[in-house]
CSV table of C-alpha atoms and ligand atoms in Angstrom, one decimal:
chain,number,residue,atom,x,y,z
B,88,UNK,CA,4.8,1.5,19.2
B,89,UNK,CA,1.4,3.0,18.5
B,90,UNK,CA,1.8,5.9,16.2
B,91,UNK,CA,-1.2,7.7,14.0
B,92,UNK,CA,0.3,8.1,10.7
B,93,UNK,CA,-1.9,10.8,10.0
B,94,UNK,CA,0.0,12.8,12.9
B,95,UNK,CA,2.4,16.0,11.8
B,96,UNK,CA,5.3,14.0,14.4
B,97,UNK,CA,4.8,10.8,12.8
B,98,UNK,CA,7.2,10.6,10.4
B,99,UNK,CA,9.7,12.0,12.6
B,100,UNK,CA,9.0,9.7,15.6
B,101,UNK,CA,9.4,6.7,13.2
B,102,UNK,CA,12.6,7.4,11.8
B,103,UNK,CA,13.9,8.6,14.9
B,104,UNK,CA,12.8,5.4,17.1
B,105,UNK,CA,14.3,3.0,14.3
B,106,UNK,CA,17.8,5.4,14.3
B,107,UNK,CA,17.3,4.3,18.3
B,108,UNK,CA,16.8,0.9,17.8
B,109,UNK,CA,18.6,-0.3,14.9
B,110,UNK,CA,21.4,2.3,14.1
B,111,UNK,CA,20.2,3.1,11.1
B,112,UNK,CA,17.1,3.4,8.8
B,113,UNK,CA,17.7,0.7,5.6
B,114,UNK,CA,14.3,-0.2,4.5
B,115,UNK,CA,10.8,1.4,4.7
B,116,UNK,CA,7.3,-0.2,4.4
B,117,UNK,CA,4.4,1.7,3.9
B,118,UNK,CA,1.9,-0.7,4.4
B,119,UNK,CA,-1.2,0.9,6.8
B,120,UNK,CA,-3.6,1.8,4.6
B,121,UNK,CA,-7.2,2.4,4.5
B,122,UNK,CA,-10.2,0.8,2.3
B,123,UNK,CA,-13.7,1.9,3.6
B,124,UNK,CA,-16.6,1.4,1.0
B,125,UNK,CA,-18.6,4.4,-0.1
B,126,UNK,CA,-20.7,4.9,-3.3
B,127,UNK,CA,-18.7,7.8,-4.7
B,128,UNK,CA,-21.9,9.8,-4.7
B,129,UNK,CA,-21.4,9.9,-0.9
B,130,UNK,CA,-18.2,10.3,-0.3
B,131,UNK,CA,-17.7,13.4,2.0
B,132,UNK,CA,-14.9,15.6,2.0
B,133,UNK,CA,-14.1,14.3,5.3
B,134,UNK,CA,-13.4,10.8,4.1
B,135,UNK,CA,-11.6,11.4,0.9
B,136,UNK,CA,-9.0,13.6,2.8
B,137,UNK,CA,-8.9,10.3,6.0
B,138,UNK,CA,-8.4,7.8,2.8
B,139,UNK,CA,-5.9,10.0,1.1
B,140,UNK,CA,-4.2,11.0,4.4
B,141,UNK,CA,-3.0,7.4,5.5
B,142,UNK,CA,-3.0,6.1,1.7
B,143,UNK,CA,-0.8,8.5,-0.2
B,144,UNK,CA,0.4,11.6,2.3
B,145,UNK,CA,1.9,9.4,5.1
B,146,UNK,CA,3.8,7.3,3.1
B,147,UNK,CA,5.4,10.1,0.8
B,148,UNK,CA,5.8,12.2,4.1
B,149,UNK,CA,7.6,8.5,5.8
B,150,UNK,CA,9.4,8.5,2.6
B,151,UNK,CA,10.9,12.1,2.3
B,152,UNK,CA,11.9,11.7,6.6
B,153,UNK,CA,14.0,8.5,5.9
B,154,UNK,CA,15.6,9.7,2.6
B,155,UNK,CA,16.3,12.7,4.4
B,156,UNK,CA,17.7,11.1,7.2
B,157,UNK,CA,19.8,8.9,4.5
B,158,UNK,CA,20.9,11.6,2.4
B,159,UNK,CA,22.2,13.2,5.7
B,160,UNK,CA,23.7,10.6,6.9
B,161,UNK,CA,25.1,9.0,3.0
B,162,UNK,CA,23.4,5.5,3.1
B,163,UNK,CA,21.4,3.8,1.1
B,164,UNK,CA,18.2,2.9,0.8
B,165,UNK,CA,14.9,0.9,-0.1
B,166,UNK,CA,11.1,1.8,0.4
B,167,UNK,CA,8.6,-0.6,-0.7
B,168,UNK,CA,5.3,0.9,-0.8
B,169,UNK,CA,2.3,-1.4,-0.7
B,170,UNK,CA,-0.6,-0.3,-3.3
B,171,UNK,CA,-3.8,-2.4,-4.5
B,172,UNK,CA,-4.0,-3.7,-7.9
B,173,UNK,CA,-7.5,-0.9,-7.3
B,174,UNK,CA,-4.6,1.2,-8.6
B,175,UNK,CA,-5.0,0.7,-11.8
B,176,UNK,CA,-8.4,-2.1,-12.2
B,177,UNK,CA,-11.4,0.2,-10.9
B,178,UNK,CA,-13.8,-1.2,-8.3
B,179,UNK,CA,-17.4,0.6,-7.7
B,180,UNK,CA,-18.0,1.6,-3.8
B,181,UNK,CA,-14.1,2.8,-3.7
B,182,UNK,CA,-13.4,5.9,-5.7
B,183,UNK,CA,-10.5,7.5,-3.2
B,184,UNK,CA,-9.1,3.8,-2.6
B,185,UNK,CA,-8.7,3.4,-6.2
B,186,UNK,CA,-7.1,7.3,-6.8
B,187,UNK,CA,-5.1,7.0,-4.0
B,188,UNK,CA,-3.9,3.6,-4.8
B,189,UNK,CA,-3.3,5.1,-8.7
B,190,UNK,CA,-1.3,7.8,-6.7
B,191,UNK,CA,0.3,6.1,-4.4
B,192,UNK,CA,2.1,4.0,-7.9
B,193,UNK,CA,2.9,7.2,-9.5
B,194,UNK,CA,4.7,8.1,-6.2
B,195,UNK,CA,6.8,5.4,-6.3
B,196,UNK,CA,7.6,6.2,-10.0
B,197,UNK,CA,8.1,9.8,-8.9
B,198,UNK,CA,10.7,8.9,-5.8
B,199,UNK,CA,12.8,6.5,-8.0
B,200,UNK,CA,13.6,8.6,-10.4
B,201,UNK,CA,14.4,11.5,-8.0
B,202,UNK,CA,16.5,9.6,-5.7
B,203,UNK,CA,18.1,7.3,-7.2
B,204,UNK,CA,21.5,9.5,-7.0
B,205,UNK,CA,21.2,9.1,-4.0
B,206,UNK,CA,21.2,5.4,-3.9
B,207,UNK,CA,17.5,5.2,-2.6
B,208,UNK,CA,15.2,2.4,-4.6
B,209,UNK,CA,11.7,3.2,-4.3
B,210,UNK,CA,9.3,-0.5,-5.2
B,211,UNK,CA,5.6,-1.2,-4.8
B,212,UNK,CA,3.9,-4.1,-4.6
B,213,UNK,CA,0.0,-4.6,-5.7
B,214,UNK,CA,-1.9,-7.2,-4.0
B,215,UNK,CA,-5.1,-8.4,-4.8
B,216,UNK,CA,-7.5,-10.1,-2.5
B,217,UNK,CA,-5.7,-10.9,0.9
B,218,UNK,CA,-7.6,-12.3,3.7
B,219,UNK,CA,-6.3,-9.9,6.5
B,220,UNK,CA,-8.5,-9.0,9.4
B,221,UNK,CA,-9.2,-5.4,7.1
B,222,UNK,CA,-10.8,-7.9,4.8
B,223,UNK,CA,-12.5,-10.2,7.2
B,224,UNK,CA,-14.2,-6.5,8.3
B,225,UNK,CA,-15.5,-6.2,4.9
B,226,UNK,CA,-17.2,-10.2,5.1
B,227,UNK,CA,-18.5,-9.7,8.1
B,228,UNK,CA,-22.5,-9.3,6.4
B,229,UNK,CA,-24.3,-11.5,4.1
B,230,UNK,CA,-23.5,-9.0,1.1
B,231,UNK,CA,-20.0,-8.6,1.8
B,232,UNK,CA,-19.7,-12.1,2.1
B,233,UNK,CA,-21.3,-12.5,-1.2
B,234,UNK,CA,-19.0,-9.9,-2.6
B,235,UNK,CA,-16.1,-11.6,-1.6
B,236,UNK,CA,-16.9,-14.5,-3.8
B,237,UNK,CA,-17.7,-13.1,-7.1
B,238,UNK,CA,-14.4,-11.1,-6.3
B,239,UNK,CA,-12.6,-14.4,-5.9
B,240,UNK,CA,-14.3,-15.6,-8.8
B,241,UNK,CA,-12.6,-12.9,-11.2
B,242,UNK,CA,-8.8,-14.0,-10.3
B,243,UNK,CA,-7.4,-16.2,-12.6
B,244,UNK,CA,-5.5,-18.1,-9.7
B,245,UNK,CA,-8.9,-19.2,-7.7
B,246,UNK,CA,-8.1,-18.0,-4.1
B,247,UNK,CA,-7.3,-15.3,-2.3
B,248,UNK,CA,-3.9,-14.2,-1.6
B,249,UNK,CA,-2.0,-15.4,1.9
B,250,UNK,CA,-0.2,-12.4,3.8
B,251,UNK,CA,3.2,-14.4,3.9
B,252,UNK,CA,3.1,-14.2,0.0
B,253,UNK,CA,2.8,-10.6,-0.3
B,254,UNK,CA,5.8,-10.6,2.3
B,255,UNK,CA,7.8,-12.4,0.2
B,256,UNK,CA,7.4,-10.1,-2.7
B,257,UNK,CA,8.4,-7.3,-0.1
B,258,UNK,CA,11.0,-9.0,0.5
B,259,UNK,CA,12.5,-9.6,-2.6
B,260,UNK,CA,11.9,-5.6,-3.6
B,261,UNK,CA,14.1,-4.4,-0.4
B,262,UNK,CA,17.2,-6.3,-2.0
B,263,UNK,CA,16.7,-6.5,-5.9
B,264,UNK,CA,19.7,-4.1,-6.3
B,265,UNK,CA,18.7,-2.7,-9.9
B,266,UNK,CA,15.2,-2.8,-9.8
B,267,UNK,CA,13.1,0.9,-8.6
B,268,UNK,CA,9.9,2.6,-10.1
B,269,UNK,CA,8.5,-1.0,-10.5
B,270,UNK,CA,5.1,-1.8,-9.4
B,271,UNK,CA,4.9,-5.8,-8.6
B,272,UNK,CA,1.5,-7.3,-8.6
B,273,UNK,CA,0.8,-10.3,-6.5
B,274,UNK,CA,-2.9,-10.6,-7.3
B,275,UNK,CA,-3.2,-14.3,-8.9
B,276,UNK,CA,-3.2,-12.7,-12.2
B,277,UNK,CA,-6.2,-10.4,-11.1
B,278,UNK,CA,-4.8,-7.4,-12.9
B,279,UNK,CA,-3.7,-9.5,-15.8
B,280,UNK,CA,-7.1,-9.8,-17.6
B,281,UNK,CA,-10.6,-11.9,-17.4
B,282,UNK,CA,-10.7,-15.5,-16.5
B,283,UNK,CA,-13.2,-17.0,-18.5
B,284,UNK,CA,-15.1,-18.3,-15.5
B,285,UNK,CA,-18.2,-17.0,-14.7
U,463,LIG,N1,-6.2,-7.1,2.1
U,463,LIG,C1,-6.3,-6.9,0.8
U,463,LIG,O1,-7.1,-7.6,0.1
U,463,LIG,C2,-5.5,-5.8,0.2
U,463,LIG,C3,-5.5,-5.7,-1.2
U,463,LIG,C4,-4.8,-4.7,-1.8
U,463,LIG,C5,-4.0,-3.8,-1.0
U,463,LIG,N2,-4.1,-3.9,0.3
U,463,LIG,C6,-3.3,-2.9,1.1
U,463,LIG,O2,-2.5,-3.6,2.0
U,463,LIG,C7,-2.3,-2.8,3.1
U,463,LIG,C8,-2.6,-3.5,4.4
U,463,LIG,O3,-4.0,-3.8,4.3
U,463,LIG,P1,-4.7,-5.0,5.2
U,463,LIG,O4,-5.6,-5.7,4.4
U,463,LIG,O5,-3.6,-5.7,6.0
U,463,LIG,O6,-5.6,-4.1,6.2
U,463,LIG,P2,-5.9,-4.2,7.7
U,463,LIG,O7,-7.0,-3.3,7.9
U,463,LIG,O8,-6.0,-5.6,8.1
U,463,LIG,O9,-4.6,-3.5,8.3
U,463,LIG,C9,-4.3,-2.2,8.1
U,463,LIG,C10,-3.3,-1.7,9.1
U,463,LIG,O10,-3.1,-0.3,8.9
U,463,LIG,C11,-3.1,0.4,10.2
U,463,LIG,N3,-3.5,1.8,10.1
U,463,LIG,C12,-4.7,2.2,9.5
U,463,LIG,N4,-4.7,3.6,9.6
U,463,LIG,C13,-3.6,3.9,10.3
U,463,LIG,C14,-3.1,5.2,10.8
U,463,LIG,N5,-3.8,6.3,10.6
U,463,LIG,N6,-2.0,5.2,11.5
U,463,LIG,C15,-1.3,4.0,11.7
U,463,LIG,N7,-1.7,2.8,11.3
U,463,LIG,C16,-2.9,2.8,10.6
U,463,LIG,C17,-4.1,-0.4,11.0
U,463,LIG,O11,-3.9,-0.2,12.4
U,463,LIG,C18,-3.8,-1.9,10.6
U,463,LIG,O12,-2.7,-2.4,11.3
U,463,LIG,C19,-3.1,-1.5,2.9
U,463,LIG,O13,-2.3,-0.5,2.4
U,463,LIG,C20,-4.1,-2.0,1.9
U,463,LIG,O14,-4.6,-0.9,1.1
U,463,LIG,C21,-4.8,-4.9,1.0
């Protein structure tokens, strides 16, 4: 099912094609996101609201249709929200991917604490560098090639992050029954601090 997240009927489509398909809406994972690079001091207004649209509006508008649908309907829930560890380390060439990212972890503060009468558990994870085909995109010059290096270079761990492991982390947020409001990094220590390494 191809669906624009940035579309008014999204949310609603979503919810209502998982009702549909499963019975019921358990978890949520708001993964799309988007990471073009932009010096800040051409950034248009155009691109900040794209960035912000899919990064932080469509999954607190995914999140509001599924918690209404399980207030409605008395079950509980999880959302897992994915964010960046740009969320709280600052990159240059990614001002609204950083904010957003930022945002998109007070969110999930935000939701927990509102819904947890409700019995709703609202989680993030924060990965680092993951070689998706978003990031391949970004390698696909010389210089981005040359970024992704010294990048790889600054986490403590030496290598990139694999998909699988940030869907394990996933994962383990959708059942860990008394944990919500928690951000979980899976960046090889990337958020941690500074490697020594040059
Ligand atoms: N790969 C990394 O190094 C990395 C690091 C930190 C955080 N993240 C986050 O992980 C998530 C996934 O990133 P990725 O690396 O797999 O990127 P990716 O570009 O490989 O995949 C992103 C997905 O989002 C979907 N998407 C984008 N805009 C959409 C829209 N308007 N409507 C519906 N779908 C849309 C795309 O179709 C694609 O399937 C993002 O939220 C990203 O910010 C990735």
């Amino acid at each position: 099912m191809g669906i624009d997240l940035t579309e008014d009927d999204a949310p609603s489509r979503i919810v209502e094609a998982a009702v549909e398909r499963f019975g019921s809406v358990d978890v949520l994972v708001n993964c799309a996101g988007i990471f073009p690079s932009t010096p800040a001091l051409e950034i248009s207004r155009n691109e900040w609201e794209r960035v912000f649209g899919v990064n932080l509006r469509a999954p607190f508008l995914c999140s509001q249709e599924m918690a209404r649908w399980a207030v409605s309907n008395g079950r509980a829930g999880s959302i897992v929200n994915v964010a960046s560890s740009a969320g709280v380390v600052a990159r240059p060439g990614v001002a609204h991917y950083c904010a957003s990212k930022a945002a998109l972890i007070m969110l999930t503060k935000a939701l927990a604490v509102e819904w947890a009468e409700h019995g709703i558990r609202v989680n993030a994870v924060a990965p680092g560098l993951v070689e998706t085909p978003g990031v391949a995109e970004l390698t696909s010059t010389e210089q981005g090639r040359e970024e992704h290096h010294r990048k790889i270079a600054r986490i403590p761990l030496a290598r990139p992050g694999e998909p699988r492991e940030i869907a394990e982390a996933v994962l383990y947020l959708t059942s860990a029954s008394y944990v919500t409001g928690e951000t979980l990094f899976v960046d090889g220590g990337y958020s941690a601090g500074r490697t020594l390494r040059d």
